[in-house]
Amino acid sequence: MVDILRPVPVADAAAVQRVRAKLPPLRGVVHAAGLLDDATILNLEPEQLRRVLAPKVDGALNLDAATAGDPLDFFVLFSSAAALFGTAGQAGYAAGNASL
């Protein structure tokens, strides 16, 4: 059985699939991943943006793919008001939340 107390990097599709294969059919998914790496838009590096977007965006897509065959009652993706209002220095965080 999988150690459910150990974090799984949801941005890693192979890791998500490995864990999913060890579990019985799921009834629901709650995705609340998030990562901050603040920088003003002029100083935002592409790698920073990728690092911030990966857990939110790739994680949601990977969880969706991994549970496609499950009889889910719910699939919850937590976003933030930052998607609507933004926060100084958190363009990547806002974009990740808006993608959901």
CSV table of C-alpha atoms in Angstrom, one decimal, residues 1-2 13-26 66-67 70:
chain,number,residue,atom,x,y,z
A,1,MET,CA,0.0,0.0,0.0
A,2,VAL,CA,1.1,3.6,-0.6
A,13,ALA,CA,3.0,12.7,-14.3
A,14,ALA,CA,4.9,9.4,-13.9
A,15,ALA,CA,5.0,9.8,-10.1
A,16,VAL,CA,1.2,10.4,-10.0
A,17,GLN,CA,0.6,7.4,-12.2
A,18,ARG,CA,2.8,5.2,-10.0
A,19,VAL,CA,1.0,6.2,-6.9
A,20,ARG,CA,-2.4,5.9,-8.6
A,21,ALA,CA,-1.7,2.4,-9.7
A,22,LYS,CA,-1.2,1.3,-6.1
A,23,LEU,CA,-4.5,2.6,-4.8
A,24,PRO,CA,-8.0,1.2,-5.1
A,25,PRO,CA,-10.6,3.2,-7.1
A,26,LEU,CA,-11.0,6.7,-5.8
A,66,ALA,CA,-4.7,9.5,-13.5
A,67,THR,CA,-8.3,9.3,-12.3
A,70,ASP,CA,-12.4,6.2,-11.5
